[in-house]
Tab-separated table of N, CA and C in Angstrom:
chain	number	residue	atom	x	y	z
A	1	UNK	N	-28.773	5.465	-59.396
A	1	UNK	CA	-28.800	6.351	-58.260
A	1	UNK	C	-28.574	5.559	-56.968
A	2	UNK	N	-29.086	4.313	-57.103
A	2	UNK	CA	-29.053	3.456	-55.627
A	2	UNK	C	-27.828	3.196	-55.035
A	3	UNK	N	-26.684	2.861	-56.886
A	3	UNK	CA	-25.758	2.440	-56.553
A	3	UNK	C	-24.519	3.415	-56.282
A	4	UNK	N	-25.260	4.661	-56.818
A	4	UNK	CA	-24.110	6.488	-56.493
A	4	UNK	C	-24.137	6.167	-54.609
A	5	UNK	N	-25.066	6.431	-53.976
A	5	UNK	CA	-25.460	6.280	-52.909
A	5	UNK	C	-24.908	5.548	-51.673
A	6	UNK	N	-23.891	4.259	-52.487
A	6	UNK	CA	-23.761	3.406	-51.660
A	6	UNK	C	-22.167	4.052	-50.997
A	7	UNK	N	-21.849	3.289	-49.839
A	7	UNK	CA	-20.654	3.811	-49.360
A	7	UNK	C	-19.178	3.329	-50.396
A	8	UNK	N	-18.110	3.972	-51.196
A	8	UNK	CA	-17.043	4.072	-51.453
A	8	UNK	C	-16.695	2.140	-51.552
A	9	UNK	N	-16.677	1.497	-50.577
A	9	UNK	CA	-16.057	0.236	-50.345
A	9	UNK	C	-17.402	-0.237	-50.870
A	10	UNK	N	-18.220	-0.351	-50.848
A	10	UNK	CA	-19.243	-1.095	-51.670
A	10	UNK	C	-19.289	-1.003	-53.148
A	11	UNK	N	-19.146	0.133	-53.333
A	11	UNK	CA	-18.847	0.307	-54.973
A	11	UNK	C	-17.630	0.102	-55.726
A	12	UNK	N	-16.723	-0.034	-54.490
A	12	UNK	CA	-14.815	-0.650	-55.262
A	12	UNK	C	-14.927	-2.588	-54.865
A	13	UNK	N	-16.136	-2.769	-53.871
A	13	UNK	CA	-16.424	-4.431	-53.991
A	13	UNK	C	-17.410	-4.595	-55.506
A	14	UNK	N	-17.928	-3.693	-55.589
A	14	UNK	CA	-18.755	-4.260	-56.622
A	14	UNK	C	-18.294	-3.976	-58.049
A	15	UNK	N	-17.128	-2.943	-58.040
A	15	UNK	CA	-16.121	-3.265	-59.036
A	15	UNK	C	-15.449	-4.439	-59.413
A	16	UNK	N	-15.008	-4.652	-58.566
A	16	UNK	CA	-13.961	-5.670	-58.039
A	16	UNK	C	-14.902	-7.117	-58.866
A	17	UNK	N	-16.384	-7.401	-58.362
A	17	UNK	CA	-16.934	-8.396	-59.256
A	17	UNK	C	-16.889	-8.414	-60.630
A	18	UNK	N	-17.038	-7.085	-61.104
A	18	UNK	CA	-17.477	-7.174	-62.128
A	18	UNK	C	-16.495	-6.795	-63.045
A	19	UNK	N	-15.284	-7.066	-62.306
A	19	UNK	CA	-13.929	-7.864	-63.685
A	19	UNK	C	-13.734	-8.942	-62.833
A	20	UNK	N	-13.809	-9.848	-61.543
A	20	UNK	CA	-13.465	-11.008	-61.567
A	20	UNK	C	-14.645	-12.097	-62.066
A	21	UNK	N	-15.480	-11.360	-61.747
A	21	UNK	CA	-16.906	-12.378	-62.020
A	21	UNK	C	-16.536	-13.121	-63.672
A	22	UNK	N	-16.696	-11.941	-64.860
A	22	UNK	CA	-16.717	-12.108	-66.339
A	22	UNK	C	-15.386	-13.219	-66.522
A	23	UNK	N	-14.525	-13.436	-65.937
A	23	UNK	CA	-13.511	-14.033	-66.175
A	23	UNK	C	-13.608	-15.874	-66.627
A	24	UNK	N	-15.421	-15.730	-65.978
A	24	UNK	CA	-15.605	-16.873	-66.502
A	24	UNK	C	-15.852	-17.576	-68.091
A	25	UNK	N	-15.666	-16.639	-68.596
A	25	UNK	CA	-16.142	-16.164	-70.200
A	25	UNK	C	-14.612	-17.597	-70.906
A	26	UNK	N	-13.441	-17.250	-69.790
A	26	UNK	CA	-12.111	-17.992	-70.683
A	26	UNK	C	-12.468	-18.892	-70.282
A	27	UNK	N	-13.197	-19.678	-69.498
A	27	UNK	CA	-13.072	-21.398	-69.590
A	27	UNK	C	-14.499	-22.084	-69.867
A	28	UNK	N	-15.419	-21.000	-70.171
A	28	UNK	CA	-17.049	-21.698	-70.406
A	28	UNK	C	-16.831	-22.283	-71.731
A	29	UNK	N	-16.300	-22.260	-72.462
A	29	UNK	CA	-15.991	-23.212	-74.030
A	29	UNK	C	-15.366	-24.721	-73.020
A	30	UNK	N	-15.387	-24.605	-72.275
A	30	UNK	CA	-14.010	-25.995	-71.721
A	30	UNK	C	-14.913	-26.224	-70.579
A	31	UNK	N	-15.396	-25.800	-69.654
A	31	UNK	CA	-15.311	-26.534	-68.312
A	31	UNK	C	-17.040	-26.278	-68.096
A	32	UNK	N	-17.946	-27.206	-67.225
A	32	UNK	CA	-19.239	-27.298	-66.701
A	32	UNK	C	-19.105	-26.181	-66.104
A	33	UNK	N	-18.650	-26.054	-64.977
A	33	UNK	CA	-18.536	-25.540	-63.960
A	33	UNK	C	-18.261	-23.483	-63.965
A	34	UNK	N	-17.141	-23.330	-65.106
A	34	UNK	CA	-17.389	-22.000	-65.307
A	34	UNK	C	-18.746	-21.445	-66.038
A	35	UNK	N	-19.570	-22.698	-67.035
A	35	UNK	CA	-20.882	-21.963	-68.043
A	35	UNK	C	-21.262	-22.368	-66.416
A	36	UNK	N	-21.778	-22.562	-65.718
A	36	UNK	CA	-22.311	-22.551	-64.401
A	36	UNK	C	-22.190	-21.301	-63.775
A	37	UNK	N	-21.245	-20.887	-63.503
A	37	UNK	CA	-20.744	-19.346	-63.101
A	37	UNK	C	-21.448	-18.609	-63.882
A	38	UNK	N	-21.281	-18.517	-65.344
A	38	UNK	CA	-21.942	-17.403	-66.333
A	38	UNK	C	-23.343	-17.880	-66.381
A	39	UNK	N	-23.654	-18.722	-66.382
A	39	UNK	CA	-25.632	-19.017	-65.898
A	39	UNK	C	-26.692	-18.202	-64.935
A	40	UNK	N	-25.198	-18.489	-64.236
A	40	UNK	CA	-26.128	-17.725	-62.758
A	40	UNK	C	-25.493	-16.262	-62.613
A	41	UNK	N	-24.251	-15.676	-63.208
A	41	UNK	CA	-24.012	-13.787	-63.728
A	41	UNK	C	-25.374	-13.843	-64.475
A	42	UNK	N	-25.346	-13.974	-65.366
A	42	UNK	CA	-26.538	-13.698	-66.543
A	42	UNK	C	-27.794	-13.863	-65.975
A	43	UNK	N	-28.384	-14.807	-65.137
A	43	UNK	CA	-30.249	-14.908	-64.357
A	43	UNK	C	-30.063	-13.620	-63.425
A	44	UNK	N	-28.897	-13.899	-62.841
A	44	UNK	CA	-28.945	-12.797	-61.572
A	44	UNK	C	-28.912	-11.536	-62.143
A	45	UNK	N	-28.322	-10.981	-63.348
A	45	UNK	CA	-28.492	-9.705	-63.780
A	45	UNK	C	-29.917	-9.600	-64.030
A	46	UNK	N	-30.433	-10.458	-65.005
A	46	UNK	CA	-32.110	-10.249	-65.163
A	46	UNK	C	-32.926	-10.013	-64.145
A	47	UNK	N	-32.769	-10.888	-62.681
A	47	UNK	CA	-33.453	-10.734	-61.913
A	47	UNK	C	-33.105	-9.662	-61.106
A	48	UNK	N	-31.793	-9.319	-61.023
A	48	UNK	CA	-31.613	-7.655	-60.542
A	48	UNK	C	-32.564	-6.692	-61.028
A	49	UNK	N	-32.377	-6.809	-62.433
A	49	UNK	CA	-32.916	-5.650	-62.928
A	49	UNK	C	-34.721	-5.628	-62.526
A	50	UNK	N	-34.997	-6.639	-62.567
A	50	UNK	CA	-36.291	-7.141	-62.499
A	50	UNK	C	-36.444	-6.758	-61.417
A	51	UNK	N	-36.031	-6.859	-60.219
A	51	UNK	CA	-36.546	-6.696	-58.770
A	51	UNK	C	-36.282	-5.110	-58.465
A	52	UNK	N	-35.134	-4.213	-58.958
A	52	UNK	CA	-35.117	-3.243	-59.069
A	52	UNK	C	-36.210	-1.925	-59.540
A	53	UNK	N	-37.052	-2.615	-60.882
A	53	UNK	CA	-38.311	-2.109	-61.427
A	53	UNK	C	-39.052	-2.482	-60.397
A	54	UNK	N	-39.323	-3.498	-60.344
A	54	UNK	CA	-40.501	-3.839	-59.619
A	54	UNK	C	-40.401	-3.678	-57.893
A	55	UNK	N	-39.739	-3.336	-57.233
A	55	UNK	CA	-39.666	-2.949	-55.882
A	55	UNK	C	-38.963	-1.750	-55.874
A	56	UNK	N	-38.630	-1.326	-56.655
A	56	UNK	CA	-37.000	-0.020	-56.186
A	56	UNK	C	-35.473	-0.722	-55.894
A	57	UNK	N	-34.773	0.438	-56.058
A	57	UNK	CA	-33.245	0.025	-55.750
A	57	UNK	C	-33.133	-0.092	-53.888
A	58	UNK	N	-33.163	-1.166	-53.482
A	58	UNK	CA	-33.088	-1.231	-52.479
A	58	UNK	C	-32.187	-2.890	-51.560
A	59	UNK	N	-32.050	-2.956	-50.403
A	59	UNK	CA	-31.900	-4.211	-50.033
A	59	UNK	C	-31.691	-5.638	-50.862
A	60	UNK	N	-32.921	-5.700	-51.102
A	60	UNK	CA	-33.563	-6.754	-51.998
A	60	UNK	C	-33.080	-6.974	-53.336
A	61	UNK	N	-32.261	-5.691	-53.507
A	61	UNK	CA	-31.438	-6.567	-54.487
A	61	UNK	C	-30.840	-7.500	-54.290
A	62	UNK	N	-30.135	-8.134	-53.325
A	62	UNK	CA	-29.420	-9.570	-52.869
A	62	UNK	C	-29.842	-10.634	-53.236
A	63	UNK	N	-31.427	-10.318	-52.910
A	63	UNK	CA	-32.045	-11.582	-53.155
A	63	UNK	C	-31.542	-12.224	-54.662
A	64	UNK	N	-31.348	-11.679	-55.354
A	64	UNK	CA	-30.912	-11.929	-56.906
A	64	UNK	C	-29.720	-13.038	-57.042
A	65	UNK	N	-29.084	-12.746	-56.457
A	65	UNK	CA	-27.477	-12.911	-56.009
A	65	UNK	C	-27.761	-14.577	-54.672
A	66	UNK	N	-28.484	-14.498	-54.143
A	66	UNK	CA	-28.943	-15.684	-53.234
A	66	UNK	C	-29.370	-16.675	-54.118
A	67	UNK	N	-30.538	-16.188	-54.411
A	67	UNK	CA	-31.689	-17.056	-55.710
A	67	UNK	C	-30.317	-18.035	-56.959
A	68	UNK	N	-29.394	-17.268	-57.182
A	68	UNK	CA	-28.833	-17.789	-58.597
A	68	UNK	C	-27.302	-18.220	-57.914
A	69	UNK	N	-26.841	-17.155	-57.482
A	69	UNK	CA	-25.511	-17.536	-56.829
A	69	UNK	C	-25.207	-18.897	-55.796
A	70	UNK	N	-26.003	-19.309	-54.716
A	70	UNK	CA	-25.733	-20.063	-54.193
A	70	UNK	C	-25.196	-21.626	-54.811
A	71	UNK	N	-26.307	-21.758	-55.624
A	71	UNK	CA	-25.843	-23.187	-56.616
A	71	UNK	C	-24.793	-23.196	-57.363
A	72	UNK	N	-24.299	-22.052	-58.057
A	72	UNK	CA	-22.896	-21.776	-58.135
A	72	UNK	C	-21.634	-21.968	-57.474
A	73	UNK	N	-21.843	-21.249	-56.461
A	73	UNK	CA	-20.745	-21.554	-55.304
A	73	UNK	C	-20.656	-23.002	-54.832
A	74	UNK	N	-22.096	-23.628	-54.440
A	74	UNK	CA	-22.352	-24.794	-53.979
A	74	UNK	C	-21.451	-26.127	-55.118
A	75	UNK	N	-21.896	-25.913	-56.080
A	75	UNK	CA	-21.269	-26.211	-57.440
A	75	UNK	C	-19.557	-26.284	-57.506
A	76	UNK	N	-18.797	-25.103	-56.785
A	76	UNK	CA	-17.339	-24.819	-56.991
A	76	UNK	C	-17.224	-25.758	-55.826
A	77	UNK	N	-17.641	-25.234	-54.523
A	77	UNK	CA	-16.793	-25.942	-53.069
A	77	UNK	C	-17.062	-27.314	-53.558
A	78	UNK	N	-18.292	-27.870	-54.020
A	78	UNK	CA	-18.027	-29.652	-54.000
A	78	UNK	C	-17.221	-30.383	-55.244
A	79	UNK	N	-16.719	-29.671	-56.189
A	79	UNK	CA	-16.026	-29.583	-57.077
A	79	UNK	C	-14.598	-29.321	-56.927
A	80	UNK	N	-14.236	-28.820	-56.038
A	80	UNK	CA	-12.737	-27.983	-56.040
A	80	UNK	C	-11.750	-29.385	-55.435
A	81	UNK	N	-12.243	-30.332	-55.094
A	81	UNK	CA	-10.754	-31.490	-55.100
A	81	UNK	C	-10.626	-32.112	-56.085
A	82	UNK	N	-11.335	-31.934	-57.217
A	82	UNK	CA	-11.002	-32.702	-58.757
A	82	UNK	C	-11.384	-31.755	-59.800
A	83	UNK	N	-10.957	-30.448	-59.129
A	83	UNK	CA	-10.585	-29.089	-60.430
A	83	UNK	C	-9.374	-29.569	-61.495
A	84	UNK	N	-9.805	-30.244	-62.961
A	84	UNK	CA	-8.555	-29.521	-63.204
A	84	UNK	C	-8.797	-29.228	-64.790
A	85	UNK	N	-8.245	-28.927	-65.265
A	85	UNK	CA	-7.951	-28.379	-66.704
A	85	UNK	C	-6.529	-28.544	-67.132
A	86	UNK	N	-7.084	-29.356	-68.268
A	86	UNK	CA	-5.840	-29.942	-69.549
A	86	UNK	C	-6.466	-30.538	-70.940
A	87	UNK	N	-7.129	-28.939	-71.418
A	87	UNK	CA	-7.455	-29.053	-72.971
A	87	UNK	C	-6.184	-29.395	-73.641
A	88	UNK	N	-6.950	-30.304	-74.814
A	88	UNK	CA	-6.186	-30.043	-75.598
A	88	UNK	C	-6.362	-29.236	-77.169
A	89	UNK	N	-5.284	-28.656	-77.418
A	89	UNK	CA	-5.259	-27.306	-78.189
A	89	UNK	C	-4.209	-27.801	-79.079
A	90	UNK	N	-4.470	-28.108	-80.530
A	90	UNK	CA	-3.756	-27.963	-81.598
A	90	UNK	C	-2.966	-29.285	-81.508
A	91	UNK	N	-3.671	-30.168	-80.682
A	91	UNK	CA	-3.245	-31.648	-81.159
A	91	UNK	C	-2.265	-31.614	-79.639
A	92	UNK	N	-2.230	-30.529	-78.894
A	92	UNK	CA	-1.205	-30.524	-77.536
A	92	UNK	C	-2.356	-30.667	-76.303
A	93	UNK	N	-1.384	-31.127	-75.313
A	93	UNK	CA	-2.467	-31.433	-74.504
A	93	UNK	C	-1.823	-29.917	-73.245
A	94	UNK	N	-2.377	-29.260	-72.844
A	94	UNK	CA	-2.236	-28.162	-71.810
A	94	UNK	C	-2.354	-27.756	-70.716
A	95	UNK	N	-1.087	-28.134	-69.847
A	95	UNK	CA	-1.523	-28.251	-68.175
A	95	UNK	C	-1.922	-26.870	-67.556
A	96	UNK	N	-3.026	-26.935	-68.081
A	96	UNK	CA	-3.777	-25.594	-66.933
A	96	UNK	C	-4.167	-25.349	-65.583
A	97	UNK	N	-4.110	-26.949	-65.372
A	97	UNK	CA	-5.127	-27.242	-63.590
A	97	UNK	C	-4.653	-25.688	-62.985
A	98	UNK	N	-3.227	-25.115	-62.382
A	98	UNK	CA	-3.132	-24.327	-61.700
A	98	UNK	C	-3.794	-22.966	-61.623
A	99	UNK	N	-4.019	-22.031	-62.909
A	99	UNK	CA	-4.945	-21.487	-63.645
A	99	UNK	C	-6.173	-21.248	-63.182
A	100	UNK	N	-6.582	-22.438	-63.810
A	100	UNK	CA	-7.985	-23.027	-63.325
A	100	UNK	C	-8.187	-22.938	-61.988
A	101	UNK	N	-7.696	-23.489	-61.094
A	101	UNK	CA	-7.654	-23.650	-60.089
A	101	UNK	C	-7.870	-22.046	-59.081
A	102	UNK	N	-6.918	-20.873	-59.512
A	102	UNK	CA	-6.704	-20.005	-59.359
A	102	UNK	C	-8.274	-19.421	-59.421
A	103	UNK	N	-8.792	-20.022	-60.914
A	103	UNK	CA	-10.213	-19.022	-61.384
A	103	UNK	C	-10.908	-19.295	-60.586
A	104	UNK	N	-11.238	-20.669	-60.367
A	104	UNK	CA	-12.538	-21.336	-59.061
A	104	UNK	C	-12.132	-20.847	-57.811
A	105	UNK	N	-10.763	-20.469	-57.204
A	105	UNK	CA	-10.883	-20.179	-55.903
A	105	UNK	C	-11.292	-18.058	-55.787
A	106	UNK	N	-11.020	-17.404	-56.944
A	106	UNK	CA	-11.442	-15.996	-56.808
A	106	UNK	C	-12.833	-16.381	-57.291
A	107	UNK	N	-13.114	-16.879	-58.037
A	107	UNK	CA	-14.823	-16.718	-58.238
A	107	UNK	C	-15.543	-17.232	-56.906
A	108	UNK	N	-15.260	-18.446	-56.115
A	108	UNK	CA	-15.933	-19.241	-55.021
A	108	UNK	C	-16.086	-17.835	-54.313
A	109	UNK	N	-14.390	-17.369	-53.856
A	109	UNK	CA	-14.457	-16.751	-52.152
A	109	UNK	C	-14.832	-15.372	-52.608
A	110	UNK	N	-15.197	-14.773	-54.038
A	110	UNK	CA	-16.069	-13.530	-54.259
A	110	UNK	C	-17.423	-13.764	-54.708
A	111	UNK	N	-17.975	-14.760	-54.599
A	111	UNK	CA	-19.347	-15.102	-54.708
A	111	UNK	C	-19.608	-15.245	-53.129
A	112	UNK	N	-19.053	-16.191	-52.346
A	112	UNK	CA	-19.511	-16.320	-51.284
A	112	UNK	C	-19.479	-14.867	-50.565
A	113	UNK	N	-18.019	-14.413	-50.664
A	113	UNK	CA	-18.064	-12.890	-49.724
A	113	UNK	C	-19.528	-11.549	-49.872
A	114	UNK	N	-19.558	-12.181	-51.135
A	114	UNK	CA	-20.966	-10.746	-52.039
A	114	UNK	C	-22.279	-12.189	-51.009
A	115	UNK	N	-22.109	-13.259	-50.944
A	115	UNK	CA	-23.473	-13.908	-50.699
A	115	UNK	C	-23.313	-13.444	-48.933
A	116	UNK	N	-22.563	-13.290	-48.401
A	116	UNK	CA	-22.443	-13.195	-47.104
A	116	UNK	C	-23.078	-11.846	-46.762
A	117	UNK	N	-23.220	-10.736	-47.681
A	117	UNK	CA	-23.022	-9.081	-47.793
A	117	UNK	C	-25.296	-9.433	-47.933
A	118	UNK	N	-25.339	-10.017	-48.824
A	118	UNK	CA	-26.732	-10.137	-49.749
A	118	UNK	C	-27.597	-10.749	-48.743
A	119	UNK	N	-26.827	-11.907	-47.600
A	119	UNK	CA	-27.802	-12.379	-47.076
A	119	UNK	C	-28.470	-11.729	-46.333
A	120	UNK	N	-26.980	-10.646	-45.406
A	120	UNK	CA	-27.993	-9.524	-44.494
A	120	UNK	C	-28.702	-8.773	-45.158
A	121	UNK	N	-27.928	-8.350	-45.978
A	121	UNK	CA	-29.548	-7.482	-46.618
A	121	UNK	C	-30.248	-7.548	-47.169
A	122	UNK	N	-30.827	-8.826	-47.103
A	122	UNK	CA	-31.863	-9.221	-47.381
A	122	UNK	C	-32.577	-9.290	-45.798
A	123	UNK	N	-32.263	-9.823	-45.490
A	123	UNK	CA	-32.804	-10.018	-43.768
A	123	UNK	C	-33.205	-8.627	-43.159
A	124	UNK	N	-32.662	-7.428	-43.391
A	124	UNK	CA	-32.421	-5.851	-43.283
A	124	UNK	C	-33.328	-5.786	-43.902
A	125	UNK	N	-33.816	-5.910	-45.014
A	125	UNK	CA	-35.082	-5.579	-46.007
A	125	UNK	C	-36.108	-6.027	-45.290
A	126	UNK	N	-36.350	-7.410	-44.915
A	126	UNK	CA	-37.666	-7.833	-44.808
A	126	UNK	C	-37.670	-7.520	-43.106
A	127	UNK	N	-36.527	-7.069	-41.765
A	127	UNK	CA	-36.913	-6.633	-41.271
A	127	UNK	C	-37.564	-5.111	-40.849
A	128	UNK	N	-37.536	-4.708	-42.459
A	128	UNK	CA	-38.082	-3.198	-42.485
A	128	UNK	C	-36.837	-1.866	-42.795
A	129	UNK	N	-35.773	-2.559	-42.708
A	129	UNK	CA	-34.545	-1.714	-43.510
A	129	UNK	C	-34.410	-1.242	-44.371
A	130	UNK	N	-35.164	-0.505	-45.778
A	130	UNK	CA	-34.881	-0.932	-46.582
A	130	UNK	C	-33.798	-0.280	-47.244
């Protein structure tokens, strides 16, 4: 219901995560850095849900998304000048860096954009917004 509620562009952003977010699923067999991404999807869903029961659908959901997401992102930006990927597959070796490269920069600048959205409202919450 919280999330019927929300305005049109909030719910086509929060689409929008939740097919770029999962995308980390193709390189967590291969790379630190994407099971890093899916570490912190997966805590932050728990703790969504968790803060949702236990306070209501409100603000404070962000906090979820702060708590798990930041080390993520933090994780991509100090990482992203020696991104690369070149498994090798079937005895071949496979220049993926560009790919790759591609995945870390939509996951970074849609984690950060949703952390930019989460921080105010979180701040909105605890100044009585909710």
């Amino acid at each position: 219901m919280y999330v019927a509620a929300l305005p049109a562009w909030v719910r086509a952003w929060m689409t929008w995560m939740g097919v770029a977010l999962p995308t980390c699923l193709l390189f967590a067999p291969f790379r630190s850095e994407a099971r890093w991404v899916l570490a912190a999807l997966l805590a932050s869903q728990v703790a969504t849900q968790t803060i949702g029961v236990a306070f209501g659908w409100n603000r404070l959901w962000g906090l979820a998304h702060l708590v798990f997401w930041t080390p993520a992102v933090i994780l991509l930006w100090r990482r992203w000048p020696r991104l690369v990927f070149t498994p090798r597959v079937a005895g071949r070796t496979l220049r993926l860096t560009p790919l790759y490269r591609l995945w870390a920069g939509v996951t970074l600048g849609t984690m950060a954009v949703s952390l930019a959205f989460d921080f105010v409202d979180v701040v909105r919450y605890f100044a009585g917004d909710p």
